PDB file of C-alpha atoms in Angstrom:
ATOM      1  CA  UNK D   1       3.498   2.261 -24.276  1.00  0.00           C
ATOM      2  CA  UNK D   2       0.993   1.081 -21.840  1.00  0.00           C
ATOM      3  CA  UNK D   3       3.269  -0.474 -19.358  1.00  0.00           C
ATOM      4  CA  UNK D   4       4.739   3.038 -18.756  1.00  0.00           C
ATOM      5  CA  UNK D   5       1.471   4.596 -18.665  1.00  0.00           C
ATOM      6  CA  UNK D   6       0.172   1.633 -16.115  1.00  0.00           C
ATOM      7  CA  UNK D   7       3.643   2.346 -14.287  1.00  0.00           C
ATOM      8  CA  UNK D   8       3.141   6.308 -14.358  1.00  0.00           C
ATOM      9  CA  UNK D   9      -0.446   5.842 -12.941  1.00  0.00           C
ATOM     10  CA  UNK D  10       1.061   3.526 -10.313  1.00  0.00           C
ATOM     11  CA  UNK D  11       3.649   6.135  -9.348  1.00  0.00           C
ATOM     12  CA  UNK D  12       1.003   8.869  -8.725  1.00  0.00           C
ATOM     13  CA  UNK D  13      -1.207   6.827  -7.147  1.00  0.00           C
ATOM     14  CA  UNK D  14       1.793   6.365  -4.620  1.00  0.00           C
ATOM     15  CA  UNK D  15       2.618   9.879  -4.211  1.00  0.00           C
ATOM     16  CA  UNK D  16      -1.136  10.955  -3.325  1.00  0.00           C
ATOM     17  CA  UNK D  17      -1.145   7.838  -1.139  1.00  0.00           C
ATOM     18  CA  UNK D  18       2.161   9.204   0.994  1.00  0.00           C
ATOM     19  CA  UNK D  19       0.170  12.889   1.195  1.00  0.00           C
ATOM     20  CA  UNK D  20      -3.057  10.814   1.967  1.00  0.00           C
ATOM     21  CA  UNK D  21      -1.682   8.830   4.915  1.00  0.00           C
ATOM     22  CA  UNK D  22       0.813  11.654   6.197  1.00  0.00           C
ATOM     23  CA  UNK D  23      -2.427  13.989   6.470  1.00  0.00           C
ATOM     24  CA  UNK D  24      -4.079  11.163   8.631  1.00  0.00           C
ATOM     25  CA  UNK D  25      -1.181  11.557  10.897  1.00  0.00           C
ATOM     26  CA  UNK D  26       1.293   8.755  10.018  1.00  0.00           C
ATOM     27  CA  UNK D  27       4.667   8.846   9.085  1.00  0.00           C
ATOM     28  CA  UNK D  28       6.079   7.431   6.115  1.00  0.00           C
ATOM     29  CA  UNK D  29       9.408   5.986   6.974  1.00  0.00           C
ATOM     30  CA  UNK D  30      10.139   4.051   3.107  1.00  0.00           C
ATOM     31  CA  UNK D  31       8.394   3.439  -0.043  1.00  0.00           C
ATOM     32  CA  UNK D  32       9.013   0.752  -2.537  1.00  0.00           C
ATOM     33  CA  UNK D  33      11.029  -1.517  -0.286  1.00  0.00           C
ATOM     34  CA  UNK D  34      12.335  -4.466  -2.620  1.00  0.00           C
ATOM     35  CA  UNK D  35      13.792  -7.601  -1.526  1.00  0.00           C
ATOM     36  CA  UNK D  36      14.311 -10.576  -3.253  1.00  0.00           C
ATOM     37  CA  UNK D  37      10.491 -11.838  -2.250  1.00  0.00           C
ATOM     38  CA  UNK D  38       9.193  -8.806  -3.751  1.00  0.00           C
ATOM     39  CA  UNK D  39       7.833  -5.377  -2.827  1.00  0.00           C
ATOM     40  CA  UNK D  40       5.992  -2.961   0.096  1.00  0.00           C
ATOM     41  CA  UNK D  41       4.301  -0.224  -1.394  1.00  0.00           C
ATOM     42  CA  UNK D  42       4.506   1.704   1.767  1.00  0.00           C
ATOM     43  CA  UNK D  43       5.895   1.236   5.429  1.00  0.00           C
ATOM     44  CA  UNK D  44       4.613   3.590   7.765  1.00  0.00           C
ATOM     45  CA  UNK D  45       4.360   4.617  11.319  1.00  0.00           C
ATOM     46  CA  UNK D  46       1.252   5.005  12.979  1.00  0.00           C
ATOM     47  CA  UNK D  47       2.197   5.951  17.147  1.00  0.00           C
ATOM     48  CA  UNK D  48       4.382   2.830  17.516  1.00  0.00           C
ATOM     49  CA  UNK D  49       2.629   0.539  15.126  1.00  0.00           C
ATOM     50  CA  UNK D  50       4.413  -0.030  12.024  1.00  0.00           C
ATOM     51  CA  UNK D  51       2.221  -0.096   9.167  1.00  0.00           C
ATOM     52  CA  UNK D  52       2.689  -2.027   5.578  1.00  0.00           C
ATOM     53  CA  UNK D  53       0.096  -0.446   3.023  1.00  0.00           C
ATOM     54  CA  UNK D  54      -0.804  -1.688  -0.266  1.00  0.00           C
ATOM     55  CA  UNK D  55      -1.910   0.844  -2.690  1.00  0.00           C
ATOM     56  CA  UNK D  56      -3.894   0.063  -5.383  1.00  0.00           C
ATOM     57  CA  UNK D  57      -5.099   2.474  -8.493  1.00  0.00           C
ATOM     58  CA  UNK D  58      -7.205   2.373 -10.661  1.00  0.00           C
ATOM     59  CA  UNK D  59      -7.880   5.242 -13.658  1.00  0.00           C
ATOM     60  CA  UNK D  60     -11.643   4.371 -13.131  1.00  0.00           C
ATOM     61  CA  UNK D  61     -14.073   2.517 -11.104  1.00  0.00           C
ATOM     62  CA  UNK D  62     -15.124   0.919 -14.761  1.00  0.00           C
ATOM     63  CA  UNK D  63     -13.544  -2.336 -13.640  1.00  0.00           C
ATOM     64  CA  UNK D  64     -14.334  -2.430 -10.121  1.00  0.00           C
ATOM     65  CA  UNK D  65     -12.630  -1.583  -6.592  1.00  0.00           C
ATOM     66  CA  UNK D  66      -9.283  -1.598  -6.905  1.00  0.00           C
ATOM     67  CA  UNK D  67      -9.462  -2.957  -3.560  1.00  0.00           C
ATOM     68  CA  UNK D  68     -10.445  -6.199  -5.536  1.00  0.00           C
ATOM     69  CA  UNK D  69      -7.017  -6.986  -6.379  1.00  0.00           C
ATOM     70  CA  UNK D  70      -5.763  -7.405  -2.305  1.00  0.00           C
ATOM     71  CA  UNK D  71      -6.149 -10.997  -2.477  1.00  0.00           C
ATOM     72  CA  UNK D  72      -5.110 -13.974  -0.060  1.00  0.00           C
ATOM     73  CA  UNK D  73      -2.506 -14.524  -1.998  1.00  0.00           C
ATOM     74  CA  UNK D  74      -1.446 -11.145  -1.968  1.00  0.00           C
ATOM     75  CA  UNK D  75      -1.931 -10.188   1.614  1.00  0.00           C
ATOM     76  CA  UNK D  76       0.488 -13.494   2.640  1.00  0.00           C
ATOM     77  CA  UNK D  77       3.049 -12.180   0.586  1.00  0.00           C
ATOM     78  CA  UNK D  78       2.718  -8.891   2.050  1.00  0.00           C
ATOM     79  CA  UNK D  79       2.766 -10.627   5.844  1.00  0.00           C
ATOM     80  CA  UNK D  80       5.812 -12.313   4.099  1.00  0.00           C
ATOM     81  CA  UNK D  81       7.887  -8.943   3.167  1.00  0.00           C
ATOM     82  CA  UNK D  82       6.926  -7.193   6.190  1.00  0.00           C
ATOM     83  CA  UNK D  83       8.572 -10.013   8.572  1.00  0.00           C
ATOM     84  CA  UNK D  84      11.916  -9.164   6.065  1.00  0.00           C
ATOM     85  CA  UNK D  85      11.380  -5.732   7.046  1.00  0.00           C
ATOM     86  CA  UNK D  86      11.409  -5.644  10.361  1.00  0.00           C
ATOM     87  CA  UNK D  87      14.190  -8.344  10.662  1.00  0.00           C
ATOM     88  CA  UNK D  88      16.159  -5.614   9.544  1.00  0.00           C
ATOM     89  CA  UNK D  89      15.137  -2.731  11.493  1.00  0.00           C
ATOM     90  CA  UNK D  90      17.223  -1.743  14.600  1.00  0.00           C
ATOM     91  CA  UNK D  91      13.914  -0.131  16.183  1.00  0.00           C
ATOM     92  CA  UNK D  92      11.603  -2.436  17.749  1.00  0.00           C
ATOM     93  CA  UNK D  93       7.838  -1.989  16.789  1.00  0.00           C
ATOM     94  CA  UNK D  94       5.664  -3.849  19.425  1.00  0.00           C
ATOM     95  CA  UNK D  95       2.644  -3.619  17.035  1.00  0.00           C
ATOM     96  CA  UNK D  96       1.938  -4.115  13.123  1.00  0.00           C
ATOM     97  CA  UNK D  97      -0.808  -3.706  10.652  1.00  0.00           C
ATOM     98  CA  UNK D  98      -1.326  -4.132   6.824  1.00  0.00           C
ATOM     99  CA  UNK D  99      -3.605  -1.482   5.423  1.00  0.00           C
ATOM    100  CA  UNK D 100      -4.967  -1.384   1.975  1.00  0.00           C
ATOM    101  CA  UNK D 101      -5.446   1.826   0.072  1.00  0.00           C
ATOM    102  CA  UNK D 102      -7.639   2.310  -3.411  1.00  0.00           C
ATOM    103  CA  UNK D 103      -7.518   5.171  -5.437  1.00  0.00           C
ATOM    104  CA  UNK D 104      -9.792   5.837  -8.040  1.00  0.00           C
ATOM    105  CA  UNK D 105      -8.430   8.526 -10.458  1.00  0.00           C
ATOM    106  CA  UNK D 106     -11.940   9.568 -12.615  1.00  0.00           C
ATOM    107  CA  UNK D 107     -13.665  11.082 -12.772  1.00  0.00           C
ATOM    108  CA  UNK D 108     -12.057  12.780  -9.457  1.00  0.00           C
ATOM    109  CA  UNK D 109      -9.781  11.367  -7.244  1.00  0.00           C
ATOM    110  CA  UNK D 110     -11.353   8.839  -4.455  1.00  0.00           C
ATOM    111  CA  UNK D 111      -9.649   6.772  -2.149  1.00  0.00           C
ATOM    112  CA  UNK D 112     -10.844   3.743  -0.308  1.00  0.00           C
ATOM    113  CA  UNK D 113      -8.459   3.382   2.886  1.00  0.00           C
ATOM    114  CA  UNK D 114      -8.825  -0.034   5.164  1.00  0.00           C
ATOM    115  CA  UNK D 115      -6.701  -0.146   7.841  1.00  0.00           C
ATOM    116  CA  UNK D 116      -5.327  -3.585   9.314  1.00  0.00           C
ATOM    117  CA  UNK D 117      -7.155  -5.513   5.997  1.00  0.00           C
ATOM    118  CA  UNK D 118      -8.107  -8.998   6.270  1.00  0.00           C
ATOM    119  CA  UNK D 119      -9.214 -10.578   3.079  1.00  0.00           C
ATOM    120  CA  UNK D 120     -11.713 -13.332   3.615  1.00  0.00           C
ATOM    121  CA  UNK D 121     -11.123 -17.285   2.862  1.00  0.00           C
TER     122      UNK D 121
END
């Protein structure tokens, strides 16, 4: 039972991230992109900057920022999956970014959006 509610949360936390992004003016062109290596939340455009976004979510802020959980570790597999990505894209993007995006559910909905993240050493 709690996997599928962890997985629902998840799930919503991506759909208000797609409105959340697309109302700041990108473009979402996938979500959920799985390879082998693992998987992008989000790929988006932003002008001609293609954008890989890792959404986190978190019911509260009890346990911290879900921004927290974007580790080293994390953001090298993301650099990773984004290189797969693009190998396979017929359109050439001359620029890329990874952008993080928290979402704290309770007790109202707050999100925590850093473009081009770097997490320190």
């Amino acid at each position: 039972m709690k996997g599928r509610r962890k997985q629902a949360l998840g799930s919503r936390g991506e759909d208000l991230a797609v409105a959340f992004l697309e109302d700041a003016g990108l473009v979402v062109l996938e979500r959920n992109f799985r390879c082998a290596r693992g998987e992008l939340d989000i790929i988006a455009r932003d002008g001609d900057t293609a954008v890989f976004v890792e959404v986190k979510t978190r019911r509260t802020a009890l346990l911290g920022s879900p921004l927290e959980a974007v580790t080293r570790t994390k953001l090298a597999r993301i650099r990773t999956l984004a290189g797969i990505w693009l190998s396979g894209q017929d359109e050439y993007f001359p620029a890329t970014r990874i952008d993080a995006l928290g979402i704290i559910m309770e007790p109202r909905v707050q999100y925590f959006h850093c473009p081009n993240i770097q997490v320190d050493s």
